[in-house]
Tab-separated table of C-alpha atoms in Angstrom:
chain	number	residue	atom	x	y	z
A	518	MET	CA	0.224	0.302	-0.097
A	519	SER	CA	2.912	2.567	0.834
A	520	GLY	CA	4.410	1.549	-2.367
A	521	GLU	CA	0.801	2.910	-4.215
A	522	ILE	CA	0.585	6.124	-1.985
A	523	SER	CA	4.349	6.908	-2.557
A	524	SER	CA	3.815	6.395	-6.780
A	525	ILE	CA	0.866	8.310	-7.023
A	526	ALA	CA	2.707	11.144	-4.679
A	527	TYR	CA	6.087	10.966	-6.696
A	528	ASP	CA	3.436	11.053	-10.304
A	529	ALA	CA	1.753	14.126	-8.238
A	530	LEU	CA	4.982	15.946	-7.720
A	531	LYS	CA	6.620	15.393	-11.117
A	532	THR	CA	3.539	17.081	-12.656
A	533	ALA	CA	3.581	20.004	-10.460
A	534	VAL	CA	7.776	20.254	-11.362
A	535	GLU	CA	6.801	20.225	-14.702
A	536	HIS	CA	4.249	22.537	-14.653
A	537	THR	CA	6.577	24.960	-12.631
A	538	TYR	CA	9.063	24.451	-15.166
A	539	GLY	CA	6.690	25.412	-17.834
A	540	LYS	CA	6.174	28.913	-15.899
A	541	ILE	CA	10.183	29.178	-15.780
A	542	LYS	CA	10.325	29.017	-19.988
A	543	GLU	CA	7.028	31.470	-20.242
A	544	GLY	CA	9.330	33.704	-18.068
A	545	LYS	CA	6.766	33.995	-15.285
A	546	LYS	CA	7.728	34.892	-12.161
A	547	LEU	CA	7.395	32.044	-9.466
A	548	SER	CA	5.661	32.070	-5.952
A	549	THR	CA	7.006	30.969	-3.126
A	550	GLU	CA	5.159	27.384	-3.541
A	551	ASP	CA	6.412	27.450	-7.273
A	552	ILE	CA	10.018	27.316	-5.579
A	553	PHE	CA	8.995	24.890	-2.526
A	554	LEU	CA	7.788	22.626	-5.775
A	555	LEU	CA	10.922	23.001	-7.363
A	556	TYR	CA	13.134	22.311	-4.191
A	557	LEU	CA	10.711	19.151	-3.368
A	558	GLY	CA	11.602	18.027	-6.754
A	559	THR	CA	14.971	18.370	-6.742
A	560	ILE	CA	14.949	16.658	-3.593
A	561	VAL	CA	12.796	13.490	-4.655
A	562	GLU	CA	15.387	13.488	-7.774
A	563	GLU	CA	18.108	12.952	-5.114
A	564	LEU	CA	15.838	10.457	-3.133
A	565	LYS	CA	15.262	8.395	-6.430
A	566	GLY	CA	19.004	8.253	-7.024
A	567	ALA	CA	19.665	7.356	-3.445
A	568	ARG	CA	16.708	5.056	-3.739
A	569	THR	CA	18.131	3.000	-7.060
A	570	GLU	CA	21.791	3.191	-5.111
A	571	ILE	CA	19.579	2.132	-2.093
A	572	ALA	CA	18.391	-0.990	-4.270
A	573	ARG	CA	21.616	-1.548	-5.615
A	574	LEU	CA	23.398	-1.838	-2.685
A	575	GLU	CA	20.627	-3.823	-1.228
A	576	GLN	CA	20.801	-5.958	-4.274
A	577	LYS	CA	24.526	-6.229	-3.735
A	578	ILE	CA	24.020	-7.138	-0.019
A	579	ASP	CA	21.812	-9.522	-1.048
A	580	GLU	CA	24.464	-11.380	-3.413
A	581	VAL	CA	26.602	-11.155	-0.465
A	582	ASN	CA	24.842	-12.542	1.598
A	583	LYS	CA	23.682	-15.343	-0.511
A	584	THR	CA	27.673	-16.056	-1.410
A	585	LEU	CA	28.204	-15.582	2.159
A	586	SER	CA	25.158	-18.130	3.025
A	587	GLN	CA	27.121	-20.456	0.240
A	588	ARG	CA	30.140	-20.276	1.494
A	589	ILE	CA	29.070	-20.653	5.554
A	590	ASP	CA	26.870	-23.938	4.216
A	591	GLU	CA	30.008	-25.118	2.201
A	592	THR	CA	32.036	-24.183	5.713
A	593	ASN	CA	29.299	-25.834	7.906
A	594	LYS	CA	29.465	-29.403	5.850
A	595	ARG	CA	33.808	-29.438	5.858
A	596	ILE	CA	33.225	-28.272	9.364
A	597	ASP	CA	30.630	-31.242	9.569
A	598	GLN	CA	33.073	-33.793	7.758
A	599	VAL	CA	35.992	-33.165	10.180
A	600	ASN	CA	33.437	-33.617	12.924
A	601	ILE	CA	32.759	-36.999	11.756
A	602	ARG	CA	36.202	-37.721	11.079
A	603	ILE	CA	37.276	-36.594	14.380
A	604	ASP	CA	34.704	-38.507	16.056
A	605	GLU	CA	35.725	-41.650	13.970
A	606	THR	CA	39.317	-40.962	14.822
A	607	THR	CA	38.308	-40.678	18.319
A	608	LYS	CA	36.255	-43.433	18.173
A	609	MET	CA	39.441	-45.827	16.538
A	610	LEU	CA	41.465	-43.968	19.413
A	611	LEU	CA	39.556	-45.221	22.116
A	612	GLN	CA	39.013	-48.823	20.516
A	613	LYS	CA	42.874	-48.692	20.558
A	614	VAL	CA	43.292	-47.374	24.086
A	615	ASP	CA	40.685	-50.506	25.372
A	616	LYS	CA	42.756	-52.848	23.870
A	617	THR	CA	46.339	-50.979	24.824
A	618	ASN	CA	44.167	-51.319	28.984
A	619	LYS	CA	42.852	-54.363	27.916
A	620	ARG	CA	46.601	-55.991	27.218
A	621	ILE	CA	48.272	-53.927	29.922
A	622	GLY	CA	45.770	-55.722	32.392
A	623	GLU	CA	46.638	-59.288	30.947
A	624	ILE	CA	50.408	-58.322	31.173
A	625	ASN	CA	49.465	-57.171	34.960
A	626	ASN	CA	47.992	-60.194	35.649
A	627	VAL	CA	50.916	-62.560	33.969
A	628	LEU	CA	53.424	-60.346	35.746
A	629	SER	CA	51.347	-60.367	39.207
A	630	GLN	CA	50.876	-64.046	38.643
A	631	ARG	CA	54.503	-64.370	38.213
A	632	ILE	CA	55.837	-62.319	41.040
A	633	ASP	CA	53.216	-64.042	43.307
A	634	SER	CA	55.023	-67.463	41.901
A	635	THR	CA	58.492	-65.696	42.446
A	636	ASN	CA	57.980	-64.515	45.739
A	637	LYS	CA	56.875	-68.089	47.015
A	638	ARG	CA	59.794	-69.719	45.647
A	639	ILE	CA	61.888	-67.056	47.468
A	640	ASP	CA	59.916	-67.850	50.340
A	641	GLU	CA	60.072	-71.709	50.103
A	642	THR	CA	64.072	-70.887	49.335
A	643	ASN	CA	64.650	-68.593	52.419
A	644	GLN	CA	62.336	-71.193	54.872
A	645	ARG	CA	65.123	-74.177	53.516
A	646	MET	CA	67.909	-71.702	54.178
A	647	VAL	CA	66.721	-71.300	57.593
A	648	GLU	CA	66.629	-75.166	57.913
A	649	MET	CA	70.019	-75.463	56.643
A	650	SER	CA	71.380	-72.791	59.028
A	651	GLN	CA	69.821	-74.690	61.556
A	652	LYS	CA	70.851	-78.487	60.514
A	653	MET	CA	74.527	-76.558	59.596
A	654	LEU	CA	74.155	-75.122	63.449
A	655	GLU	CA	73.561	-78.657	64.910
A	656	ILE	CA	76.025	-80.038	63.094
A	657	PHE	CA	78.522	-77.570	63.919
A	658	GLN	CA	77.458	-78.187	67.677
A	659	GLU	CA	78.044	-81.337	67.197
A	660	LEU	CA	81.506	-81.063	65.644
A	661	ASN	CA	82.149	-78.764	67.751
A	662	ARG	CA	81.258	-81.178	70.348
A	663	ARG	CA	83.314	-84.319	68.926
A	664	ILE	CA	86.260	-82.171	68.130
A	665	ASP	CA	85.828	-80.950	72.110
A	666	ASP	CA	85.820	-84.878	73.217
A	667	THR	CA	88.562	-85.803	70.522
A	668	ASN	CA	90.231	-82.973	72.073
A	669	ARG	CA	90.364	-84.559	75.386
A	670	ARG	CA	90.826	-87.570	74.682
A	671	ILE	CA	94.040	-86.504	72.911
A	672	ASP	CA	94.675	-84.828	76.172
A	673	GLU	CA	94.333	-87.452	77.826
A	674	ILE	CA	96.348	-89.802	75.106
A	675	THR	CA	99.017	-87.221	75.533
A	676	LYS	CA	99.328	-87.356	79.257
A	677	THR	CA	99.186	-90.775	79.092
A	678	LEU	CA	101.635	-90.757	76.235
A	679	VAL	CA	104.229	-88.141	78.343
A	680	LEU	CA	103.936	-90.839	81.647
A	681	LYS	CA	104.642	-93.486	79.613
A	682	ILE	CA	107.517	-91.420	77.657
A	683	ASP	CA	108.882	-90.256	80.820
A	684	GLU	CA	108.957	-93.628	82.313
A	685	THR	CA	110.373	-95.227	79.312
A	686	ASN	CA	113.074	-92.210	79.373
A	687	LYS	CA	113.352	-93.357	82.957
A	688	ARG	CA	114.108	-96.840	82.298
A	689	ILE	CA	116.298	-95.941	79.676
A	690	ASP	CA	117.983	-93.343	82.094
A	691	ALA	CA	118.777	-96.420	84.452
A	692	VAL	CA	119.213	-98.995	81.481
A	693	TYR	CA	122.024	-95.874	80.618
A	694	GLN	CA	123.420	-96.031	84.018
A	695	LEU	CA	123.245	-99.546	83.904
A	696	MET	CA	125.759	-99.622	80.644
A	697	LEU	CA	127.757	-97.125	82.212
A	698	GLU	CA	127.916	-99.037	85.797
A	699	ILE	CA	128.940	-102.302	83.516
A	700	ARG	CA	131.652	-100.216	81.199
A	701	GLN	CA	133.107	-99.253	84.403
A	702	LEU	CA	132.951	-102.743	85.512
A	703	LEU	CA	134.413	-103.811	82.040
A	704	THR	CA	136.926	-100.848	82.223
A	705	SER	CA	138.257	-101.628	85.893
A	706	GLN	CA	138.857	-105.476	85.400
A	707	ARG	CA	140.377	-105.482	82.297
A	708	GLN	CA	142.831	-103.077	83.302
């Protein structure tokens, strides 16, 4: 509706301006209203030019908006594709992480079992070493007791042998003394 009113007003203004131009051509004096109509005509012409420029700019803006919309749509499609690739990559990485965690868990279980087995064997070895140490201590104590018994017997035998040797030495000394006496006796008889 406002388009129809502005079109009617424009036509009326155009007719009035043409009438005023007719007065100027005829050399008639212009009234204040005529000057005002000329001024309005000038403004309307400028506005018409401005409207044309605005329409051109609006068309250009529409084209830019359309281009931007297309670019935005293309960019959104590319972003969607990148997001899909990111989701796929994330899903793949999560699967790999899950597999790796599962393998780590399995390795951890195997290592825990081996460590438990090794600890059990170490405990058994320690127990056997304690038992062996106890047996060695018992053997050592028995050996020391036997050595002490043997040393005592050696001491007793040594004492007995020393006594017998002393007796034998005394007997030898007595035999030697007797032989000296016999020799002296024989030498004195020979002379």
